[in-house]
Tab-separated table of C-alpha atoms and ligand atoms in Angstrom:
chain	number	residue	atom	x	y	z
A	1	MET	CA	-91.047	-217.077	24.635
A	2	THR	CA	-87.860	-219.393	23.955
A	3	GLU	CA	-88.414	-220.746	20.964
A	4	ILE	CA	-86.926	-224.569	20.749
A	5	LEU	CA	-85.670	-225.576	18.375
A	6	LYS	CA	-84.896	-229.540	16.441
A	7	SER	CA	-81.813	-230.399	15.873
A	8	ASP	CA	-81.629	-231.650	12.448
A	9	LYS	CA	-80.237	-229.054	9.137
A	10	ASP	CA	-83.338	-226.410	9.514
A	11	GLY	CA	-82.477	-225.855	12.864
A	12	ILE	CA	-79.582	-225.543	13.017
A	13	GLU	CA	-79.747	-223.155	10.090
A	14	LYS	CA	-82.461	-221.436	12.324
A	15	ALA	CA	-80.057	-221.359	15.199
A	16	ALA	CA	-77.226	-220.265	12.829
A	17	ASN	CA	-79.340	-217.035	12.028
A	18	LEU	CA	-80.555	-216.466	14.989
A	19	LEU	CA	-76.688	-216.215	16.326
A	20	LYS	CA	-75.579	-214.133	13.314
A	21	ASN	CA	-78.104	-211.657	14.055
A	22	ASP	CA	-76.357	-211.436	17.957
A	23	GLU	CA	-79.152	-213.503	19.215
A	24	LEU	CA	-78.043	-215.885	22.767
A	25	VAL	CA	-79.042	-219.966	21.364
A	26	ALA	CA	-78.335	-222.806	23.648
A	27	PHE	CA	-76.830	-225.465	22.477
A	28	PRO	CA	-76.548	-228.967	23.156
A	29	THR	CA	-72.501	-230.765	23.485
A	30	GLU	CA	-71.769	-233.703	24.838
A	31	THR	CA	-71.200	-232.401	27.509
A	32	VAL	CA	-73.958	-230.120	28.747
A	33	TYR	CA	-75.494	-227.761	27.418
A	34	GLY	CA	-73.959	-224.601	26.012
A	35	LEU	CA	-74.735	-220.920	26.200
A	36	GLY	CA	-73.996	-219.789	22.536
A	37	ALA	CA	-73.695	-216.402	20.929
A	38	VAL	CA	-70.930	-215.007	18.639
A	39	ALA	CA	-67.381	-215.286	20.469
A	40	THR	CA	-65.961	-211.910	18.663
A	41	ASN	CA	-70.342	-209.810	18.840
A	42	ASP	CA	-69.080	-208.207	22.479
A	43	MET	CA	-72.620	-207.147	22.360
A	44	ALA	CA	-74.326	-210.246	22.503
A	45	ILE	CA	-70.938	-211.254	25.047
A	46	LYS	CA	-72.782	-208.883	27.660
A	47	GLN	CA	-76.319	-210.637	27.023
A	48	VAL	CA	-74.602	-213.856	27.995
A	49	PHE	CA	-73.551	-212.335	31.803
A	50	LYS	CA	-76.959	-210.965	31.463
A	51	ALA	CA	-79.132	-214.156	30.958
A	52	LYS	CA	-76.873	-216.310	33.102
A	53	GLY	CA	-76.810	-213.900	35.853
A	54	ARG	CA	-72.603	-214.270	35.834
A	55	PRO	CA	-69.813	-212.439	37.280
A	56	SER	CA	-68.194	-210.676	34.600
A	57	ASP	CA	-64.576	-211.208	36.182
A	58	ASN	CA	-65.662	-215.384	35.327
A	59	PRO	CA	-64.295	-216.271	31.476
A	60	LEU	CA	-65.954	-217.822	28.857
A	61	ILE	CA	-64.711	-220.880	26.664
A	62	VAL	CA	-64.550	-219.909	23.056
A	63	HIS	CA	-65.918	-223.096	20.841
A	64	VAL	CA	-64.489	-223.825	17.526
A	65	ALA	CA	-65.265	-226.634	14.855
A	66	ASP	CA	-61.162	-225.991	14.030
A	67	ILE	CA	-57.998	-225.772	14.643
A	68	ALA	CA	-57.341	-222.612	11.972
A	69	THR	CA	-59.832	-220.808	14.065
A	70	VAL	CA	-57.388	-221.303	17.397
A	71	GLU	CA	-54.137	-220.024	15.411
A	72	LYS	CA	-56.515	-216.846	14.485
A	73	PHE	CA	-57.306	-216.441	18.563
A	74	ALA	CA	-54.463	-217.549	19.831
A	75	GLU	CA	-50.391	-216.755	19.958
A	76	ASN	CA	-47.417	-218.282	20.854
A	77	ILE	CA	-49.491	-222.093	20.952
A	78	PRO	CA	-47.469	-224.273	22.948
A	79	GLU	CA	-46.174	-227.938	21.294
A	80	SER	CA	-47.779	-229.627	24.042
A	81	PHE	CA	-51.764	-227.733	23.211
A	82	TYR	CA	-51.000	-230.067	19.917
A	83	GLN	CA	-50.407	-233.545	21.914
A	84	LEU	CA	-53.688	-233.063	23.514
A	85	ILE	CA	-55.874	-232.177	20.698
A	86	GLU	CA	-54.799	-234.788	18.576
A	87	ALA	CA	-55.404	-237.408	21.539
A	88	PHE	CA	-58.815	-235.668	22.824
A	89	TRP	CA	-60.594	-233.452	20.242
A	90	PRO	CA	-62.383	-232.974	18.840
A	91	GLY	CA	-63.790	-233.832	22.769
A	92	SER	CA	-64.065	-232.841	26.889
A	93	LEU	CA	-61.016	-231.115	27.237
A	94	THR	CA	-60.559	-227.129	27.580
A	95	LEU	CA	-57.359	-225.636	26.573
A	96	ILE	CA	-56.231	-222.177	28.112
A	97	LEU	CA	-53.671	-220.527	25.707
A	98	GLU	CA	-52.501	-216.765	25.409
A	99	ALA	CA	-55.049	-215.004	23.566
A	100	THR	CA	-55.253	-212.087	20.856
A	101	GLN	CA	-58.042	-210.207	19.111
A	102	LEU	CA	-60.873	-211.516	20.986
A	103	PRO	CA	-63.079	-208.971	23.487
A	104	LYS	CA	-62.091	-208.515	26.444
A	105	SER	CA	-66.434	-209.439	27.852
A	106	VAL	CA	-64.540	-213.709	26.599
A	107	THR	CA	-61.481	-213.343	28.607
A	108	ALA	CA	-62.617	-211.079	31.271
A	109	GLY	CA	-60.027	-209.385	30.850
A	110	LEU	CA	-57.514	-211.624	31.127
A	111	LYS	CA	-54.614	-212.464	29.269
A	112	THR	CA	-55.065	-215.411	28.079
A	113	ALA	CA	-58.331	-217.328	26.688
A	114	ALA	CA	-59.967	-220.907	26.906
A	115	PHE	CA	-60.924	-222.758	23.854
A	116	ARG	CA	-62.927	-226.535	22.588
A	117	MET	CA	-63.641	-228.130	19.846
A	118	PRO	CA	-66.488	-230.350	21.492
A	119	ASP	CA	-67.421	-234.117	20.425
A	120	SER	CA	-70.382	-232.949	19.134
A	121	LYS	CA	-72.405	-233.220	15.519
A	122	ILE	CA	-74.569	-230.928	16.265
A	123	THR	CA	-72.267	-228.064	18.410
A	124	LEU	CA	-69.902	-228.661	14.806
A	125	GLU	CA	-72.639	-228.362	12.127
A	126	LEU	CA	-73.489	-225.337	13.462
A	127	ILE	CA	-70.343	-223.336	14.162
A	128	LYS	CA	-69.573	-223.786	10.337
A	129	THR	CA	-73.399	-223.380	9.459
A	130	LEU	CA	-72.027	-219.968	11.916
A	131	GLY	CA	-68.936	-219.334	10.025
A	132	MET	CA	-67.672	-217.903	13.220
A	133	PRO	CA	-66.717	-219.619	16.712
A	134	ILE	CA	-69.673	-219.206	19.511
A	135	VAL	CA	-69.067	-218.607	23.285
A	136	GLY	CA	-70.441	-221.690	25.795
A	137	PRO	CA	-70.207	-221.274	28.952
A	138	SER	CA	-72.919	-223.957	29.994
A	139	ALA	CA	-76.164	-223.499	29.808
A	140	ASN	CA	-78.028	-222.503	33.409
A	141	THR	CA	-78.419	-219.710	36.062
A	142	SER	CA	-74.982	-219.344	37.613
A	143	GLY	CA	-74.757	-221.023	40.550
A	144	ARG	CA	-77.195	-223.641	39.844
A	145	PRO	CA	-76.783	-227.571	38.624
A	146	SER	CA	-75.484	-227.603	34.455
A	147	PRO	CA	-78.382	-227.753	31.907
A	148	THR	CA	-78.290	-231.849	30.287
A	149	GLU	CA	-81.796	-231.400	28.439
A	150	ALA	CA	-83.145	-228.957	26.803
A	151	GLU	CA	-85.728	-229.149	29.435
A	152	HIS	CA	-83.215	-227.900	32.192
A	153	VAL	CA	-82.267	-224.521	29.754
A	154	TYR	CA	-85.487	-224.011	29.517
A	155	HIS	CA	-86.152	-223.560	32.684
A	156	ASP	CA	-83.328	-221.071	33.954
A	157	LEU	CA	-83.477	-219.193	31.047
A	158	ASN	CA	-87.017	-218.826	29.396
A	159	GLY	CA	-87.391	-215.589	28.110
A	160	LYS	CA	-83.935	-214.392	28.391
A	161	ILE	CA	-82.974	-215.927	25.268
A	162	ALA	CA	-84.165	-216.454	21.770
A	163	ALA	CA	-83.985	-220.207	21.303
A	164	ILE	CA	-83.014	-223.908	22.423
A	165	LEU	CA	-81.513	-226.251	20.051
A	166	ASP	CA	-82.546	-229.539	21.459
A	167	GLY	CA	-80.683	-232.879	21.323
A	168	GLY	CA	-81.838	-234.065	23.840
A	169	GLN	CA	-79.393	-235.303	26.618
A	170	THR	CA	-76.582	-235.464	26.296
A	171	ARG	CA	-73.954	-238.099	26.627
A	172	VAL	CA	-71.310	-237.146	29.729
A	173	GLY	CA	-73.146	-235.094	31.725
A	174	ILE	CA	-70.344	-232.996	33.447
A	175	GLU	CA	-68.037	-229.926	31.821
A	176	SER	CA	-65.114	-230.295	30.602
A	177	THR	CA	-61.581	-230.797	32.256
A	178	VAL	CA	-60.246	-227.686	31.888
A	179	VAL	CA	-56.211	-227.331	31.505
A	180	ASP	CA	-53.713	-224.621	31.650
A	181	LEU	CA	-51.103	-224.613	28.949
A	182	THR	CA	-49.148	-221.050	29.826
A	183	GLY	CA	-47.925	-221.830	32.611
A	184	LYS	CA	-44.381	-223.452	32.450
A	185	GLU	CA	-45.916	-227.301	33.436
A	186	PRO	CA	-49.559	-227.772	32.527
A	187	LEU	CA	-51.852	-227.616	34.973
A	188	ILE	CA	-55.636	-229.001	35.517
A	189	LEU	CA	-57.649	-225.627	36.484
A	190	ARG	CA	-61.092	-227.680	36.386
A	191	PRO	CA	-61.320	-232.072	36.707
A	192	GLY	CA	-64.002	-232.416	34.153
A	193	ALA	CA	-64.739	-235.340	31.465
A	194	VAL	CA	-60.975	-236.346	30.934
A	195	THR	CA	-59.285	-237.792	33.712
A	196	LEU	CA	-55.818	-236.504	35.349
A	197	GLU	CA	-54.967	-240.196	34.365
A	198	ASP	CA	-56.456	-239.736	30.204
A	199	LEU	CA	-54.075	-236.372	30.267
A	200	GLN	CA	-51.023	-237.964	31.569
A	201	GLU	CA	-50.463	-240.280	29.124
A	202	ILE	CA	-49.649	-238.053	26.755
A	203	LEU	CA	-47.895	-235.019	29.107
A	204	PRO	CA	-46.519	-237.021	31.916
A	205	THR	CA	-45.430	-233.884	34.364
A	206	ILE	CA	-49.780	-232.420	34.097
A	207	ALA	CA	-50.986	-231.135	37.923
A	208	TYR	CA	-54.583	-230.981	39.114
A	209	ASP	CA	-54.326	-227.568	41.108
A	210	GLN	CA	-56.086	-228.502	44.464
A	211	HIS	CA	-54.983	-225.725	46.331
A	212	LEU	CA	-58.123	-223.750	47.187
A	213	VAL	CA	-59.295	-220.156	46.109
A	214	VAL	CA	-58.771	-217.681	48.925
A	215	GLU	CA	-61.136	-214.313	48.516
A	216	SER	CA	-58.455	-212.293	48.342
A	217	GLU	CA	-56.840	-214.169	45.288
A	218	ILE	CA	-57.360	-213.747	41.883
A	219	PRO	CA	-57.882	-217.688	40.845
A	220	LYS	CA	-56.634	-218.825	38.072
A	221	ALA	CA	-60.010	-220.346	36.963
A	222	PRO	CA	-62.607	-217.819	37.812
A	223	GLY	CA	-65.023	-219.676	37.872
A	224	MET	CA	-64.508	-222.151	40.194
A	225	LYS	CA	-64.156	-219.062	43.190
A	226	TYR	CA	-68.154	-219.279	43.050
A	227	GLN	CA	-70.229	-221.753	44.813
A	228	HIS	CA	-72.219	-224.223	42.055
A	229	TYR	CA	-73.751	-226.896	41.084
A	230	ALA	CA	-76.805	-226.401	43.684
A	231	PRO	CA	-80.337	-226.915	43.661
A	232	LYS	CA	-82.296	-224.887	46.751
A	233	VAL	CA	-82.506	-227.476	48.757
A	234	PRO	CA	-79.552	-228.310	50.577
A	235	VAL	CA	-77.214	-231.289	49.967
A	236	TYR	CA	-75.205	-233.120	51.860
A	237	MET	CA	-72.585	-235.971	51.188
A	238	VAL	CA	-73.665	-239.691	52.555
A	239	ASP	CA	-70.738	-242.294	52.241
A	240	LEU	CA	-71.413	-245.763	51.731
A	241	ALA	CA	-71.509	-246.792	55.599
A	242	GLU	CA	-73.797	-243.626	56.152
A	243	ILE	CA	-76.845	-245.050	53.440
A	244	SER	CA	-78.371	-246.821	56.079
A	245	ASN	CA	-78.548	-244.472	58.014
A	246	VAL	CA	-80.340	-241.806	56.419
A	247	PRO	CA	-83.819	-240.861	57.052
A	248	ASP	CA	-86.756	-242.846	55.599
A	249	ILE	CA	-88.768	-240.246	54.971
A	250	LYS	CA	-90.680	-238.660	52.784
A	251	SER	CA	-89.477	-235.256	52.890
A	252	ILE	CA	-85.930	-236.756	52.112
A	253	ALA	CA	-84.502	-237.473	48.665
A	254	VAL	CA	-81.548	-239.951	48.116
A	255	LEU	CA	-79.240	-240.142	45.317
A	256	CYS	CA	-77.717	-243.516	45.380
A	257	ASP	CA	-76.697	-246.901	43.941
A	258	SER	CA	-80.132	-248.851	42.606
A	259	LYS	CA	-78.815	-251.055	45.691
A	260	PHE	CA	-79.141	-249.369	48.257
A	261	ALA	CA	-83.269	-248.396	46.330
A	262	SER	CA	-84.477	-250.825	48.185
A	263	ASP	CA	-83.576	-249.812	51.674
A	264	PHE	CA	-86.258	-246.864	51.367
A	265	LYS	CA	-90.002	-247.180	51.809
A	266	TYR	CA	-91.206	-243.831	52.022
A	267	ALA	CA	-87.901	-241.423	51.186
A	268	PRO	CA	-87.822	-241.035	47.493
A	269	VAL	CA	-84.418	-242.715	46.024
A	270	PHE	CA	-83.040	-241.281	41.970
A	271	LYS	CA	-81.066	-244.353	41.196
A	272	LEU	CA	-77.872	-242.577	39.586
A	273	THR	CA	-75.983	-245.824	39.067
A	274	GLU	CA	-75.351	-249.343	39.023
A	275	ASN	CA	-71.850	-251.558	40.052
A	276	ASN	CA	-70.889	-248.402	41.328
A	277	ASP	CA	-70.452	-247.576	37.795
A	278	ILE	CA	-69.150	-243.718	38.116
A	279	LYS	CA	-69.222	-242.921	35.249
A	280	LEU	CA	-72.990	-243.310	35.046
A	281	ALA	CA	-73.390	-241.524	38.620
A	282	THR	CA	-71.477	-238.704	37.015
A	283	HIS	CA	-73.893	-239.194	33.672
A	284	HIS	CA	-77.422	-238.541	35.774
A	285	LEU	CA	-75.744	-235.943	38.611
A	286	TYR	CA	-76.847	-232.977	37.512
A	287	ARG	CA	-80.208	-234.572	36.450
A	288	ALA	CA	-80.917	-235.882	39.905
A	289	LEU	CA	-79.913	-232.559	41.559
A	290	ARG	CA	-82.416	-230.512	39.821
A	291	GLU	CA	-84.947	-233.487	39.475
A	292	MET	CA	-85.184	-233.925	43.341
A	293	ASP	CA	-85.126	-229.513	43.687
A	294	GLN	CA	-88.261	-229.472	44.985
A	295	SER	CA	-89.625	-227.600	48.137
A	296	LYS	CA	-91.251	-230.807	49.950
A	297	PHE	CA	-87.889	-232.202	50.123
A	298	THR	CA	-85.898	-230.572	52.992
A	299	ALA	CA	-82.963	-232.601	52.008
A	300	ILE	CA	-80.799	-234.124	49.555
A	301	PHE	CA	-78.584	-237.315	50.156
A	302	VAL	CA	-75.881	-238.076	47.219
A	303	GLN	CA	-73.670	-241.030	48.446
A	304	THR	CA	-69.689	-240.508	47.679
A	305	PHE	CA	-67.700	-242.307	45.422
A	306	ALA	CA	-63.634	-242.715	46.421
A	307	THR	CA	-61.923	-244.120	43.537
A	308	LYS	CA	-59.588	-242.376	41.385
A	309	GLU	CA	-61.894	-241.996	38.443
A	310	ALA	CA	-64.758	-239.826	40.458
A	311	ILE	CA	-62.731	-236.958	41.424
A	312	SER	CA	-64.483	-234.866	38.549
A	313	TYR	CA	-68.259	-236.441	39.900
A	314	MET	CA	-66.398	-235.314	43.851
A	315	ASN	CA	-65.585	-232.530	43.459
A	316	ARG	CA	-69.187	-231.244	42.047
A	317	LEU	CA	-70.816	-233.006	44.697
A	318	ASN	CA	-68.314	-231.031	47.169
A	319	LYS	CA	-69.290	-227.708	45.189
A	320	ALA	CA	-73.089	-228.440	45.362
A	321	SER	CA	-73.526	-229.478	48.469
A	322	GLY	CA	-71.548	-226.396	49.659
A	323	GLY	CA	-69.207	-229.191	51.736
A	324	LYS	CA	-71.695	-230.400	53.889
A	325	ARG	CA	-71.832	-233.850	54.903
A	326	PHE	CA	-74.389	-236.799	57.428
A	327	ASP	CA	-72.524	-235.105	60.456
A	328	ASP	CA	-73.613	-231.888	59.037
A	329	TYR	CA	-77.080	-232.634	58.697
A	330	ASN	CA	-77.125	-234.870	62.309
A	331	ALA	CA	-75.749	-231.830	63.885
A	332	VAL	CA	-78.676	-229.748	62.492
A	333	ASN	CA	-81.434	-231.849	62.925
B	401	LIG	O1	-68.321	-228.823	29.131
B	401	LIG	C1	-67.983	-227.551	29.506
B	401	LIG	O2	-66.788	-227.167	29.317
B	401	LIG	C2	-69.149	-226.724	29.034
B	401	LIG	C3	-70.101	-226.668	27.777
B	401	LIG	C4	-70.682	-226.039	27.107
B	401	LIG	O3	-68.687	-226.549	26.186
B	401	LIG	N1	-68.744	-224.687	28.984
B	401	LIG	C5	-68.353	-224.579	30.999
B	401	LIG	O4	-67.839	-223.362	30.869
B	401	LIG	O5	-69.048	-224.977	31.223
B	401	LIG	P1	-68.391	-222.136	32.284
B	401	LIG	O6	-68.143	-220.973	31.969
B	401	LIG	O7	-69.400	-222.764	32.562
B	401	LIG	O8	-67.614	-223.140	32.779
B	401	LIG	C6	-66.106	-222.338	32.073
B	401	LIG	C7	-65.172	-222.403	33.131
B	401	LIG	C8	-65.180	-221.711	34.383
B	401	LIG	O9	-64.388	-222.299	34.848
B	401	LIG	C9	-64.300	-220.765	33.908
B	401	LIG	O10	-63.661	-219.517	34.947
B	401	LIG	C10	-63.210	-221.045	33.169
B	401	LIG	O11	-63.332	-221.926	32.902
B	401	LIG	N2	-62.803	-220.944	32.139
B	401	LIG	C11	-62.250	-219.899	31.093
B	401	LIG	N3	-61.826	-218.714	30.955
B	401	LIG	C12	-60.345	-219.219	30.695
B	401	LIG	C13	-59.258	-218.236	31.179
B	401	LIG	N4	-58.433	-217.949	30.334
B	401	LIG	N5	-58.503	-218.228	32.190
B	401	LIG	C14	-58.880	-219.318	33.147
B	401	LIG	N6	-60.272	-220.036	33.670
B	401	LIG	C15	-61.184	-219.850	32.556
B	402	LIG	MG1	-70.533	-223.481	34.225
């Protein structure tokens, strides 16, 4: 059985002790819950891959509570790193640097490593109490929506990890933005909580790597090649203009703005947001996908958003749906 720990001083100390003793402990961050193990403990890291069912070629993020730790485990750190952390750390930005001294299991054999200082008192306290950096892949079974509550972690990993530090619902609700600083120009590998526009204010030349990774290619962010964030029930993207055409039957779940809720009498609606607030929709997306992932549903319809601010939301929704749209549903039903 996996123990649920309160995120008070005692709980954090207990979590740190478990980690010290080679155990795995899930912890809250401001983005999603992470699955923690000491970043230099090769044996524990291997258990992380096993517990998640994660392919071993997908490297992990090293979570730190100070810059000195990054400087210890990375080399040739560019000036852009310091510019970005000045603006965004602690926060939802993961930075790829040239790695030193980290176990191969953490970096999946790459010469680079990912670092993040989360904006969560609990995470920072945990790392400080432990005195060592921790890895933190999202604490879900590989391929499923990332956990935004302790209960989601419990659902996926009960019995496979020692404990979960319960910090309630995470504030942001999707993962950090991943930026590669090892190339000529800084490159966004995974869109996330920090937007392209935010980043461009600090580094005007930063770009978003939009090319689709093909099967035979070694991707820059290995995690991006797998199907991700997906419930078991098929998910379909539905544009604003199509919402009124979604069948109103009790075997279909609808995730949309609250203004459409009254259009449905039979189909259960999860109100993702109000007044098109994309931050709120993003905050709710994973929880809603998990809540509606029930065998009584044959399909989950999720509203799309078309604004610039919705890039990260749409990135996750695209993966959760495997690119399926309303028309694809109509074609088979
Ligand atoms: O918000 C987050 O980032 C959460 C919380 C817990 O911090 N963590 C998270 O970790 O989302 P994970 O493992 O689910 O996603 C890490 C992503 C993957 O797509 C992985 O391939 C990429 O970062 N990544 C890690 N190290 C890398 C490296 N050296 N080069 C390129 N991509 C890397
Ligand atoms: Mg993940």
